[in-house]
Short mmCIF file of C-alpha atoms in Angstrom, two decimals:
data_model
loop_
_atom_site.label_atom_id
_atom_site.label_comp_id
_atom_site.label_asym_id
_atom_site.label_seq_id
_atom_site.Cartn_x
_atom_site.Cartn_y
_atom_site.Cartn_z
CA MET A 1 -6.59 -32.42 -34.07
CA THR A 2 -4.96 -29.65 -36.11
CA GLU A 3 -2.26 -26.92 -34.69
CA LEU A 4 -4.65 -24.25 -34.82
CA SER A 5 -7.06 -25.99 -32.35
CA PRO A 6 -7.36 -23.92 -28.93
CA LYS A 7 -6.19 -25.95 -26.14
CA PRO A 8 -8.96 -26.17 -23.66
CA ILE A 9 -8.67 -23.93 -20.67
CA SER A 10 -7.74 -26.06 -17.85
CA LYS A 11 -8.64 -23.89 -14.88
CA PRO A 12 -11.35 -21.01 -14.13
CA LEU A 13 -10.89 -17.55 -16.05
CA PHE A 14 -10.42 -16.28 -12.37
CA GLU A 15 -7.36 -18.19 -12.09
CA LEU A 16 -5.51 -17.05 -14.91
CA SER A 17 -2.84 -14.48 -14.13
CA ILE A 18 -2.34 -11.59 -16.27
CA ALA A 19 0.39 -13.44 -18.49
CA GLU A 20 -2.03 -16.06 -18.85
CA ALA A 21 -4.71 -14.34 -19.33
CA GLY A 22 -3.00 -11.99 -22.05
CA GLN A 23 -1.65 -15.43 -23.63
CA MET A 24 -5.14 -16.57 -24.03
CA ILE A 25 -6.35 -13.73 -25.47
CA ARG A 26 -4.01 -13.03 -28.15
CA SER A 27 -4.48 -16.75 -28.95
CA GLY A 28 -8.37 -16.43 -29.29
CA GLU A 29 -9.02 -18.72 -26.61
CA VAL A 30 -10.70 -16.05 -24.51
CA THR A 31 -11.57 -12.12 -25.08
CA SER A 32 -11.93 -9.59 -22.77
CA LYS A 33 -14.88 -9.71 -22.95
CA ASP A 34 -15.48 -13.42 -21.33
CA LEU A 35 -12.62 -11.82 -18.35
CA THR A 36 -14.74 -8.95 -17.83
CA GLU A 37 -18.08 -11.00 -17.75
CA ASP A 38 -16.88 -13.29 -15.35
CA ALA A 39 -14.99 -10.90 -13.08
CA LEU A 40 -18.51 -8.82 -12.84
CA SER A 41 -20.24 -12.12 -12.33
CA ARG A 42 -17.77 -13.13 -9.30
CA ILE A 43 -18.32 -9.53 -8.07
CA GLU A 44 -22.16 -9.68 -8.36
CA SER A 45 -21.96 -13.27 -6.53
CA LEU A 46 -19.40 -12.94 -3.89
CA ASP A 47 -18.71 -8.92 -3.05
CA GLY A 48 -21.98 -8.84 -0.96
CA GLN A 49 -19.68 -10.99 1.64
CA LEU A 50 -16.76 -8.68 1.34
CA ASP A 51 -17.99 -5.24 0.61
CA SER A 52 -14.58 -4.74 -0.91
CA PHE A 53 -16.18 -2.34 -3.78
CA ILE A 54 -17.91 1.01 -3.35
CA THR A 55 -18.68 1.27 -6.77
CA VAL A 56 -18.96 -1.38 -9.64
CA THR A 57 -18.59 0.17 -13.06
CA GLY A 58 -20.00 -2.48 -15.29
CA ASP A 59 -20.82 -0.48 -18.19
CA ARG A 60 -17.45 1.04 -18.21
CA ALA A 61 -15.85 -2.29 -18.15
CA ARG A 62 -18.05 -3.84 -20.93
CA ALA A 63 -17.16 -0.87 -22.74
CA ASP A 64 -13.39 -1.08 -22.09
CA ALA A 65 -13.55 -4.94 -22.91
CA GLU A 66 -15.43 -4.20 -26.21
CA LYS A 67 -12.28 -1.32 -27.07
CA ALA A 68 -9.68 -4.08 -26.13
CA ASP A 69 -11.21 -7.09 -28.27
CA ALA A 70 -11.69 -4.35 -31.25
CA ASP A 71 -8.16 -3.55 -30.84
CA PHE A 72 -6.76 -6.83 -30.96
CA ALA A 73 -8.85 -7.80 -33.85
CA ALA A 74 -7.42 -4.67 -35.43
CA GLY A 75 -4.35 -5.88 -35.00
CA ILE A 76 -3.21 -3.50 -32.04
CA ASP A 77 -1.49 -4.52 -29.23
CA LYS A 78 -0.80 -2.24 -26.02
CA GLY A 79 0.90 -4.53 -23.92
CA PRO A 80 0.33 -6.86 -21.02
CA MET A 81 -2.61 -4.96 -19.63
CA GLN A 82 -4.71 -5.01 -23.01
CA GLY A 83 -8.03 -6.75 -22.14
CA ILE A 84 -7.37 -7.31 -18.54
CA PRO A 85 -9.80 -6.25 -15.85
CA TYR A 86 -8.62 -4.17 -12.93
CA ALA A 87 -9.90 -1.85 -9.62
CA LEU A 88 -8.74 1.24 -8.65
CA LYS A 89 -8.66 2.48 -4.87
CA ASP A 90 -11.26 4.57 -4.50
CA ILE A 91 -8.85 7.50 -3.76
CA TYR A 92 -7.88 7.40 -7.42
CA MET A 93 -9.95 10.01 -8.97
CA THR A 94 -12.15 8.81 -12.07
CA SER A 95 -13.36 10.90 -14.43
CA GLY A 96 -17.32 11.29 -14.05
CA ILE A 97 -16.64 8.05 -11.56
CA LEU A 98 -17.94 8.66 -7.97
CA SER A 99 -14.31 8.99 -6.48
CA THR A 100 -15.21 9.18 -2.38
CA CYS A 101 -11.88 8.36 -0.37
CA HIS A 102 -14.58 6.30 1.70
CA SER A 103 -15.63 9.70 3.51
CA LYS A 104 -18.60 11.43 3.87
CA LEU A 105 -16.85 14.41 3.16
CA LEU A 106 -16.27 13.48 -0.38
CA VAL A 107 -19.53 10.95 -0.82
CA ASP A 108 -20.75 12.75 -3.47
CA ASN A 109 -17.77 13.87 -5.40
CA VAL A 110 -17.59 12.87 -8.80
CA PRO A 111 -14.57 14.11 -10.60
CA ASP A 112 -13.80 15.73 -13.81
CA HIS A 113 -10.08 14.05 -14.37
CA ASP A 114 -8.63 10.82 -14.44
CA SER A 115 -5.33 9.48 -12.04
CA VAL A 116 -2.28 9.74 -14.09
CA VAL A 117 -2.21 5.76 -13.19
CA GLY A 118 -5.62 5.42 -14.14
CA THR A 119 -5.22 6.97 -17.57
CA LYS A 120 -1.85 5.23 -17.96
CA LEU A 121 -4.13 1.96 -17.40
CA ALA A 122 -6.77 3.22 -19.64
CA GLU A 123 -4.65 3.97 -22.66
CA ALA A 124 -2.56 0.57 -22.26
CA GLY A 125 -6.41 -1.32 -22.97
CA GLY A 126 -7.22 -2.06 -19.26
CA VAL A 127 -10.91 -3.05 -18.44
CA LEU A 128 -11.91 -0.65 -15.27
CA LEU A 129 -14.14 -3.02 -12.73
CA GLY A 130 -14.76 -0.29 -10.46
CA LYS A 131 -13.65 1.46 -7.02
CA THR A 132 -12.58 -0.26 -4.13
CA ALA A 133 -12.96 0.32 -0.40
CA THR A 134 -10.23 1.79 1.86
CA HIS A 135 -9.65 3.61 5.24
CA GLU A 136 -11.25 6.91 4.91
CA PHE A 137 -8.79 8.94 3.38
CA ALA A 138 -6.43 5.94 3.28
CA TYR A 139 -6.04 6.83 7.26
CA GLY A 140 -8.78 6.22 9.35
CA GLY A 141 -9.81 2.65 9.75
CA PRO A 142 -11.49 0.37 9.28
CA SER A 143 -14.54 2.00 10.46
CA PHE A 144 -17.91 1.60 10.60
CA ASP A 145 -19.16 5.16 11.13
CA LEU A 146 -18.74 5.74 7.48
CA PRO A 147 -20.91 6.08 4.42
CA PHE A 148 -19.65 2.69 3.26
CA PRO A 149 -18.83 -0.60 5.21
CA PRO A 150 -15.52 -2.01 5.67
CA ALA A 151 -14.19 -4.64 3.44
CA ARG A 152 -13.94 -8.22 4.94
CA ASN A 153 -10.92 -10.52 4.80
CA PRO A 154 -11.85 -13.26 1.98
CA TRP A 155 -9.90 -15.95 4.58
CA ASN A 156 -12.06 -15.15 7.31
CA ARG A 157 -14.76 -12.70 7.23
CA ASP A 158 -14.48 -12.04 11.10
CA CYS A 159 -10.90 -10.42 10.01
CA MET A 160 -9.93 -7.47 8.72
CA PRO A 161 -8.04 -7.11 5.46
CA GLY A 162 -5.78 -4.54 6.66
CA GLY A 163 -5.21 -1.37 5.27
CA SER A 164 -5.79 1.25 3.76
CA SER A 165 -5.73 -0.61 0.27
CA SER A 166 -8.60 -3.06 2.43
CA GLY A 167 -11.10 -3.49 -0.69
CA SER A 168 -7.98 -4.17 -3.21
CA GLY A 169 -6.51 -6.64 -1.06
CA ALA A 170 -9.60 -8.62 -0.53
CA ALA A 171 -10.55 -7.96 -4.21
CA VAL A 172 -7.83 -9.60 -5.44
CA ALA A 173 -7.76 -12.30 -3.12
CA ALA A 174 -11.08 -13.32 -3.78
CA GLY A 175 -10.15 -13.62 -7.47
CA LEU A 176 -13.09 -10.48 -8.21
CA CYS A 177 -9.95 -9.38 -10.06
CA ARG A 178 -6.16 -9.67 -10.94
CA MET A 179 -4.99 -6.70 -9.82
CA ALA A 180 -6.15 -3.99 -7.73
CA MET A 181 -4.20 -0.47 -7.21
CA GLY A 182 -3.55 0.83 -3.68
CA SER A 183 -1.66 3.10 -2.03
CA ASP A 184 1.05 2.99 0.80
CA THR A 185 2.20 5.52 3.00
CA GLY A 186 3.17 3.76 5.60
CA GLY A 187 1.99 0.28 4.85
CA SER A 188 -1.21 0.23 2.78
CA ILE A 189 -0.60 -1.77 0.02
CA ARG A 190 1.74 -3.93 2.10
CA GLY A 191 -0.54 -4.58 4.70
CA PRO A 192 -3.75 -5.90 3.00
CA ALA A 193 -1.27 -7.74 0.77
CA SER A 194 -0.17 -9.48 3.81
CA TYR A 195 -3.49 -10.15 5.45
CA CYS A 196 -4.99 -11.09 2.20
CA GLY A 197 -2.50 -13.45 1.01
CA THR A 198 -1.54 -11.43 -2.29
CA ALA A 199 1.34 -9.88 -3.77
CA GLY A 200 1.66 -5.87 -3.08
CA HIS A 201 4.22 -3.48 -4.55
CA LYS A 202 5.28 -0.46 -2.98
CA PRO A 203 7.47 1.16 -6.07
CA THR A 204 10.57 3.27 -5.51
CA TYR A 205 9.45 6.72 -4.26
CA GLY A 206 8.77 8.66 -7.61
CA LEU A 207 8.63 5.69 -10.18
CA VAL A 208 4.85 5.76 -10.18
CA SER A 209 2.95 9.43 -10.52
CA ARG A 210 0.94 10.36 -7.12
CA ARG A 211 -0.96 12.67 -9.34
CA GLY A 212 -4.64 12.52 -9.38
CA VAL A 213 -4.36 10.38 -6.32
CA PHE A 214 -6.32 12.18 -3.41
CA PRO A 215 -3.20 12.50 -0.95
CA LEU A 216 -2.62 11.59 2.60
CA SER A 217 0.96 12.84 3.16
CA PHE A 218 2.80 13.84 0.40
CA THR A 219 6.13 12.69 0.64
CA LEU A 220 5.29 9.26 2.36
CA ASP A 221 2.79 8.32 -0.42
CA HIS A 222 3.22 5.65 -3.17
CA ALA A 223 0.70 4.34 -5.67
CA GLY A 224 1.43 0.53 -6.58
CA PRO A 225 -0.32 -2.68 -7.33
CA LEU A 226 -1.85 -5.74 -5.21
CA ALA A 227 -2.16 -8.89 -7.46
CA TRP A 228 -2.38 -12.55 -6.98
CA THR A 229 0.86 -13.14 -8.32
CA VAL A 230 4.21 -11.00 -8.44
CA GLY A 231 4.49 -11.50 -12.12
CA ASP A 232 1.31 -9.53 -12.14
CA CYS A 233 2.78 -6.76 -10.07
CA ALA A 234 5.22 -6.56 -12.64
CA ALA A 235 2.96 -6.28 -15.40
CA THR A 236 1.10 -3.39 -13.92
CA MET A 237 4.43 -1.60 -13.10
CA GLN A 238 5.58 -2.10 -16.82
CA VAL A 239 2.46 0.06 -17.84
CA ILE A 240 2.03 2.54 -14.83
CA GLN A 241 5.47 3.48 -14.28
CA GLY A 242 7.00 6.78 -15.51
CA PHE A 243 8.40 10.48 -15.42
CA ASP A 244 5.27 12.89 -14.63
CA PRO A 245 6.60 16.14 -14.43
CA LEU A 246 3.46 17.47 -13.03
CA ASP A 247 4.22 15.42 -10.08
CA PRO A 248 6.68 17.13 -7.96
CA ALA A 249 8.01 13.89 -6.63
CA SER A 250 8.25 12.16 -9.60
CA ALA A 251 11.57 10.83 -10.74
CA ASN A 252 13.14 11.54 -14.31
CA VAL A 253 14.76 8.05 -14.44
CA PRO A 254 14.92 5.53 -17.48
CA GLU A 255 11.69 3.22 -17.72
CA ILE A 256 12.32 -0.26 -16.53
CA ASP A 257 12.16 -3.53 -18.04
CA PHE A 258 9.75 -5.06 -15.24
CA LEU A 259 9.27 -8.37 -17.34
CA SER A 260 12.27 -9.67 -18.92
CA GLY A 261 13.86 -10.78 -15.61
CA LEU A 262 11.00 -12.68 -14.59
CA GLY A 263 12.29 -16.55 -14.12
CA ASP A 264 16.21 -15.85 -14.08
CA GLY A 265 15.74 -16.61 -9.96
CA VAL A 266 18.44 -15.27 -7.10
CA GLU A 267 21.51 -17.52 -7.98
CA GLY A 268 24.59 -15.41 -6.89
CA MET A 269 22.36 -12.79 -5.10
CA LYS A 270 23.51 -11.60 -1.35
CA PHE A 271 20.54 -10.76 0.59
CA ALA A 272 20.46 -8.80 4.14
CA VAL A 273 18.24 -9.93 6.97
CA PRO A 274 17.87 -7.25 9.89
CA ARG A 275 16.90 -10.08 12.50
CA ASP A 276 16.91 -7.23 15.33
CA PHE A 277 13.67 -5.84 13.52
CA PHE A 278 11.43 -8.66 14.20
CA ASP A 279 13.05 -11.79 15.85
CA GLY A 280 12.45 -11.69 19.99
CA LYS A 281 9.98 -8.83 19.89
CA PRO A 282 6.79 -8.95 21.50
CA GLY A 283 3.92 -10.00 19.68
CA MET A 284 5.99 -11.84 17.18
CA ASP A 285 3.70 -14.72 15.88
CA PRO A 286 5.89 -17.77 16.30
CA GLU A 287 4.31 -19.18 12.72
CA MET A 288 5.14 -16.24 11.25
CA LEU A 289 8.88 -16.49 12.00
CA ALA A 290 8.69 -19.64 11.03
CA ALA A 291 7.25 -19.18 7.82
CA PHE A 292 9.82 -16.48 7.37
CA ASP A 293 13.04 -18.49 8.41
CA ALA A 294 11.63 -21.56 6.08
CA SER A 295 11.59 -19.08 2.68
CA ILE A 296 14.86 -18.09 3.99
CA GLU A 297 16.20 -21.27 3.51
CA LYS A 298 14.39 -21.76 0.28
CA LEU A 299 16.24 -18.64 -1.25
CA LYS A 300 19.30 -20.39 0.01
CA ALA A 301 18.45 -23.21 -1.74
CA LEU A 302 18.28 -21.47 -5.12
CA GLY A 303 21.83 -20.21 -4.56
CA ALA A 304 21.40 -16.79 -2.73
CA THR A 305 23.72 -16.15 0.22
CA VAL A 306 22.16 -14.32 3.21
CA ASP A 307 23.46 -12.41 5.84
CA VAL A 308 22.47 -11.03 9.46
CA VAL A 309 22.77 -7.13 9.82
CA LYS A 310 21.89 -4.42 11.97
CA LEU A 311 19.67 -1.24 10.62
CA PRO A 312 18.77 1.30 13.02
CA ASP A 313 16.07 0.52 15.36
CA PHE A 314 12.91 -0.21 14.05
CA GLU A 315 11.48 2.27 16.04
CA LEU A 316 13.46 5.50 14.79
CA PHE A 317 11.83 4.84 11.20
CA ASN A 318 8.53 4.40 12.49
CA ALA A 319 8.93 7.76 14.50
CA THR A 320 10.27 9.39 11.50
CA GLY A 321 7.26 8.40 9.42
CA ARG A 322 4.67 8.93 11.86
CA ILE A 323 5.48 12.31 13.00
CA ILE A 324 5.61 13.30 8.96
CA LEU A 325 2.72 11.42 8.15
CA THR A 326 0.80 13.06 11.04
CA ALA A 327 2.08 16.06 9.90
CA GLU A 328 1.43 16.09 6.26
CA ALA A 329 -2.11 14.66 6.74
CA PHE A 330 -3.22 17.30 8.98
CA GLY A 331 -1.87 19.93 6.58
CA ILE A 332 -4.07 18.48 4.15
CA HIS A 333 -7.36 18.27 6.27
CA GLU A 334 -6.96 21.31 8.30
CA LYS A 335 -9.76 23.22 6.85
CA ASP A 336 -12.10 20.36 6.98
CA LEU A 337 -10.72 19.40 10.36
CA ILE A 338 -11.63 23.10 11.79
CA GLU A 339 -14.87 23.57 9.77
CA ARG A 340 -16.62 19.81 9.88
CA PRO A 341 -14.38 17.45 11.96
CA LEU A 342 -17.59 15.66 12.95
CA ASP A 343 -17.95 14.94 8.84
CA PHE A 344 -15.14 12.43 9.27
CA GLY A 345 -15.09 8.89 10.87
CA GLN A 346 -14.24 8.62 14.20
CA TYR A 347 -10.50 6.86 13.71
CA ALA A 348 -9.57 9.67 11.13
CA MET A 349 -10.58 12.69 12.71
CA MET A 350 -8.83 11.31 15.87
CA ARG A 351 -5.62 10.43 13.98
CA MET A 352 -5.50 13.63 12.42
CA TYR A 353 -6.77 15.81 15.49
CA ALA A 354 -3.59 14.47 17.55
CA GLY A 355 -1.12 16.05 14.66
CA ALA A 356 -2.34 19.81 16.42
CA GLY A 357 0.00 19.34 18.99
CA LEU A 358 3.03 18.51 16.89
CA THR A 359 5.53 21.23 16.68
CA ALA A 360 7.77 22.69 13.57
CA MET A 361 10.54 21.48 15.34
CA ASP A 362 8.94 17.89 15.53
CA LEU A 363 8.76 18.06 11.93
CA VAL A 364 12.06 19.18 11.16
CA GLN A 365 13.77 16.92 13.45
CA ALA A 366 11.79 14.01 11.66
CA LEU A 367 12.97 15.30 8.30
CA ARG A 368 16.89 15.48 9.40
CA ALA A 369 16.19 11.92 11.00
CA ARG A 370 14.53 10.50 8.07
CA ARG A 371 18.00 11.48 5.49
CA VAL A 372 20.21 9.81 8.05
CA LEU A 373 17.97 6.51 8.36
CA SER A 374 17.83 6.51 4.50
CA LYS A 375 21.74 6.63 4.40
CA ALA A 376 21.89 3.75 6.90
CA VAL A 377 19.69 1.58 4.66
CA ASN A 378 20.97 2.54 0.71
CA LYS A 379 24.49 3.15 1.72
CA SER A 380 25.40 1.13 4.61
CA VAL A 381 23.46 -2.32 3.74
CA LEU A 382 22.02 -2.08 -0.03
CA GLY A 383 25.57 -0.71 -1.05
CA SER A 384 26.14 -4.49 -0.09
CA TYR A 385 23.35 -6.60 -0.41
CA ASP A 386 21.13 -7.03 -3.53
CA ALA A 387 17.97 -6.82 -1.64
CA ILE A 388 16.92 -6.99 2.60
CA ILE A 389 14.56 -9.43 3.47
CA THR A 390 12.70 -8.62 6.62
CA ALA A 391 9.33 -9.42 8.34
CA LEU A 392 6.46 -7.44 7.46
CA ALA A 393 3.14 -8.36 9.79
CA PHE A 394 3.70 -10.02 13.10
CA THR A 395 0.52 -11.71 13.38
CA THR A 396 -2.10 -12.90 10.49
CA ALA A 397 -5.00 -10.57 9.97
CA PRO A 398 -6.55 -9.27 13.35
CA ARG A 399 -10.24 -10.04 13.87
CA PHE A 400 -12.98 -7.01 13.90
CA ASP A 401 -13.87 -7.88 16.91
CA GLU A 402 -10.45 -7.20 18.64
CA MET A 403 -10.93 -3.70 17.85
CA SER A 404 -11.11 -1.33 20.39
CA ARG A 405 -14.55 1.11 19.59
CA ASP A 406 -12.91 4.01 21.57
CA GLU A 407 -9.44 4.72 19.43
CA PRO A 408 -8.29 3.59 15.94
CA PRO A 409 -6.73 0.33 15.69
CA SER A 410 -2.81 -0.18 15.23
CA TYR A 411 -1.45 -2.69 12.92
CA THR A 412 2.04 -4.62 14.07
CA LEU A 413 3.35 -4.20 10.55
CA GLN A 414 7.10 -3.24 9.99
CA SER A 415 6.35 -1.16 6.52
CA MET A 416 7.05 2.17 7.42
CA PRO A 417 10.67 2.02 7.30
CA PHE A 418 10.42 1.96 3.82
CA ASN A 419 8.07 4.80 3.09
CA VAL A 420 10.29 6.98 5.25
CA THR A 421 13.48 5.70 2.94
CA GLY A 422 11.48 5.16 -0.22
CA ASN A 423 12.67 2.20 -1.10
CA PRO A 424 10.87 -0.80 -3.34
CA ALA A 425 9.31 -2.91 -1.06
CA LEU A 426 7.39 -6.14 -2.22
CA ALA A 427 4.94 -7.89 0.07
CA MET A 428 4.43 -11.54 -0.28
CA PRO A 429 2.83 -14.55 1.02
CA THR A 430 4.81 -16.86 2.87
CA GLY A 431 2.58 -19.82 3.61
CA LEU A 432 -0.73 -20.28 5.64
CA SER A 433 -1.04 -20.35 9.62
CA SER A 434 -2.61 -23.50 11.35
CA ASP A 435 -6.10 -21.47 11.24
CA GLY A 436 -5.97 -20.84 7.57
CA LEU A 437 -4.79 -17.08 7.36
CA PRO A 438 -1.68 -15.78 4.89
CA LEU A 439 1.56 -15.41 6.51
CA SER A 440 3.82 -13.09 4.93
CA LEU A 441 7.57 -11.38 4.43
CA GLN A 442 8.58 -7.97 2.41
CA ILE A 443 11.82 -7.68 -0.04
CA VAL A 444 13.46 -4.70 -0.04
CA GLY A 445 15.50 -3.35 -2.92
CA ARG A 446 17.53 -0.59 -3.79
CA PRO A 447 16.10 2.40 -5.32
CA PHE A 448 14.47 1.92 -8.69
CA GLU A 449 15.66 -1.37 -8.69
CA ASP A 450 12.20 -2.42 -8.68
CA ALA A 451 12.48 -5.03 -11.30
CA LYS A 452 15.21 -7.23 -9.03
CA VAL A 453 12.60 -6.93 -6.39
CA LEU A 454 9.85 -8.32 -7.87
CA GLN A 455 12.63 -10.95 -9.74
CA ILE A 456 13.58 -12.25 -6.32
CA GLY A 457 9.83 -12.25 -5.26
CA GLU A 458 8.75 -14.16 -8.53
CA ALA A 459 11.55 -16.86 -7.62
CA LEU A 460 10.43 -17.45 -3.96
CA GLU A 461 6.74 -17.53 -4.93
CA LYS A 462 7.72 -20.11 -7.63
CA ALA A 463 9.37 -21.90 -4.72
CA THR A 464 6.72 -21.79 -1.97
CA GLY A 465 3.69 -22.65 -4.23
CA LEU A 466 1.13 -20.84 -1.84
CA ILE A 467 -0.20 -18.87 -5.41
CA ALA A 468 -2.12 -22.13 -5.99
CA THR A 469 -4.45 -21.66 -2.51
CA ARG A 470 -7.42 -19.62 -2.68
CA PRO A 471 -9.39 -18.34 0.21
CA PRO A 472 -12.40 -21.08 0.55
CA LEU A 473 -15.14 -18.49 -0.04
CA ALA A 474 -13.31 -17.41 -3.58
CA ALA A 475 -13.00 -21.40 -4.65
CA MET B 1 8.20 13.13 32.98
CA THR B 2 4.79 14.87 31.82
CA SER B 3 1.84 13.83 33.75
CA THR B 4 -1.18 13.11 31.84
CA THR B 5 -2.93 16.04 33.13
CA ASN B 6 -0.49 18.24 31.85
CA LEU B 7 -0.47 16.46 28.47
CA THR B 8 -4.24 16.93 28.35
CA ASP B 9 -4.18 20.42 29.23
CA GLU B 10 -0.88 20.89 26.42
CA TYR B 11 -3.03 19.18 24.00
CA ILE B 12 -5.84 21.18 24.36
CA ALA B 13 -3.86 24.74 24.14
CA ALA B 14 -2.27 23.51 21.13
CA ALA B 15 -5.66 22.37 19.30
CA ALA B 16 -7.33 25.55 20.44
CA ARG B 17 -4.34 27.34 18.48
CA ALA B 18 -4.64 25.44 15.50
CA GLY B 19 -8.56 26.55 15.50
CA LEU B 20 -9.82 23.13 16.35
CA THR B 21 -12.91 22.07 18.93
CA VAL B 22 -12.39 18.58 20.78
CA PRO B 23 -15.31 16.49 21.43
CA GLU B 24 -15.56 15.95 24.99
CA ASP B 25 -16.13 11.87 24.52
CA ARG B 26 -12.78 11.76 21.95
CA LEU B 27 -10.11 14.15 24.11
CA ASP B 28 -8.61 10.99 26.31
CA GLY B 29 -8.26 8.90 23.35
CA ILE B 30 -6.69 11.73 20.73
CA VAL B 31 -4.56 12.60 24.10
CA ARG B 32 -3.39 9.29 23.79
CA LEU B 33 -2.50 9.71 20.34
CA TYR B 34 -1.15 12.69 20.82
CA SER B 35 1.14 11.44 24.02
CA GLU B 36 2.31 8.74 21.24
CA LEU B 37 3.63 11.32 19.14
CA ARG B 38 5.19 13.39 22.08
CA SER B 39 7.06 10.13 22.69
CA MET B 40 8.43 9.56 18.82
CA SER B 41 9.51 13.05 19.06
CA SER B 42 11.41 12.67 22.14
CA LEU B 43 13.56 9.40 20.60
CA LEU B 44 14.07 11.04 17.69
CA ARG B 45 15.92 13.49 19.76
CA SER B 46 18.06 11.25 20.95
CA MET B 47 19.84 10.39 17.62
CA ASN B 48 22.68 13.12 17.85
CA LEU B 49 21.85 14.55 14.98
CA THR B 50 24.85 17.16 13.59
CA ALA B 51 24.38 20.73 12.03
CA ALA B 52 25.16 19.06 8.85
CA ASP B 53 22.48 16.94 8.74
CA GLU B 54 19.93 18.41 6.66
CA PRO B 55 15.88 17.63 5.97
CA ALA B 56 15.04 15.20 3.79
CA ASN B 57 13.40 17.13 1.64
CA ILE B 58 15.50 20.17 1.41
CA TYR B 59 14.11 22.95 -1.12
CA THR B 60 15.39 22.09 -4.82
CA PHE B 61 14.20 24.33 -8.25
CA ASP B 62 14.06 20.99 -10.48
CA PRO B 63 10.52 20.01 -9.40
CA ILE B 64 9.17 23.33 -8.80
CA LEU B 65 10.13 24.71 -12.23
CA ARG B 66 9.22 21.90 -14.13
CA SER B 67 5.45 22.09 -12.92
CA GLU B 68 4.78 25.70 -13.98
#
């Protein structure tokens, strides 16, 4: 055998990480076309059980793949996303492609522009597979009264995948794509990541442009990736980060190197655990807590030190976020709420209608609280620690048949505090429960230290080894 | 403590001011969500904020001027 002979592919194409797939494309073992046809075939055969996609853009994907392969053949290398198939949550506007926000109000909406994130991924040679299901306007759901069905959890189709980036979480976990973009206003990346057993990164507020992503709450919205591995989140972040002068919230900071620190581990790092947030709280699943504690022990074994710390009460963060979110969402949708309220699904309509009773004083008090709480996290705790490690979901994915039909479901997630503060936060799996559903935690870093958050997550991911396990449906 | 009836009346008045027509079959559920928001707002008023505690999104020129 000569040195130039390609190595045999040792696992199915859908199991390749972005880095592995990129390496194999560059060595000529596979093409972007191979990866794309494999993904489209998996969507065709599996998504009827998941409803994770609203629109599949097969022609666009094949054209993107052909371009990526041609660029590689011409010696043009645009970085880690070149030739990699991905999906966008359907609140990301896509030029010439249906962009519905999973709502009757936009059921025929075909924009003439792309989101900044979509543009960056396209310019980096990514391959757009399609648009994924969400809760209506990233807010109301999962719902059965919308133009498209809700996505289902590939670990158990009777369970919710979480939301609002529900289709993105389900598609990634089922191996339909390696990465799908989500958005996170109160936990909408991290919730689906938690329930579907993927990684999900909510970047620092302002690090990724929100322009062209339909807003839910201007000051709480974050755009970020869900991916099967932490490294895949890093590869995506490398491409989608960056200052956007036309996004008023965009931060004019130096670009971050997301890739070189992966593999550097956590030795010598100091972590803070706010146990009061979750330990002993009603509804906390003992298996979730046990997996959390086991992960902490793994981080200690990797050379980190861990202290228990106190943060302000979780309910203060939650109240602050909920009031701001509800007020801003009402402001965005006010005209339609007045003129065509019944064109919204029941849950989104009810949540937004409740905001009609908020006063200007309520909002101002919440905005003042937000600054105080952000200081408490960033000065009092992260001034002395590399990261906060805390619980995310109290339970595994809830079942659809546990939903009330009369009122919107609520998830027991502790994600909102870091929408309020804007810190980078990574959700990642910590194991599987006795009934085969993913368990999770979240890692929260200092502002713009997103790369360190992913470095910590990657170290823990290697230590837990869960990424080798796929939902049975996806195998 | 505000009674459920008072809270419902309060919400209906606020919704009317906002120009909303509340469907009868959804009123109870919406008022329950509104009640949660009222409780949250009360909780935040227990924080003893001082006059120096400014809002998080205080007006700044930079993002406005750069987006012109």
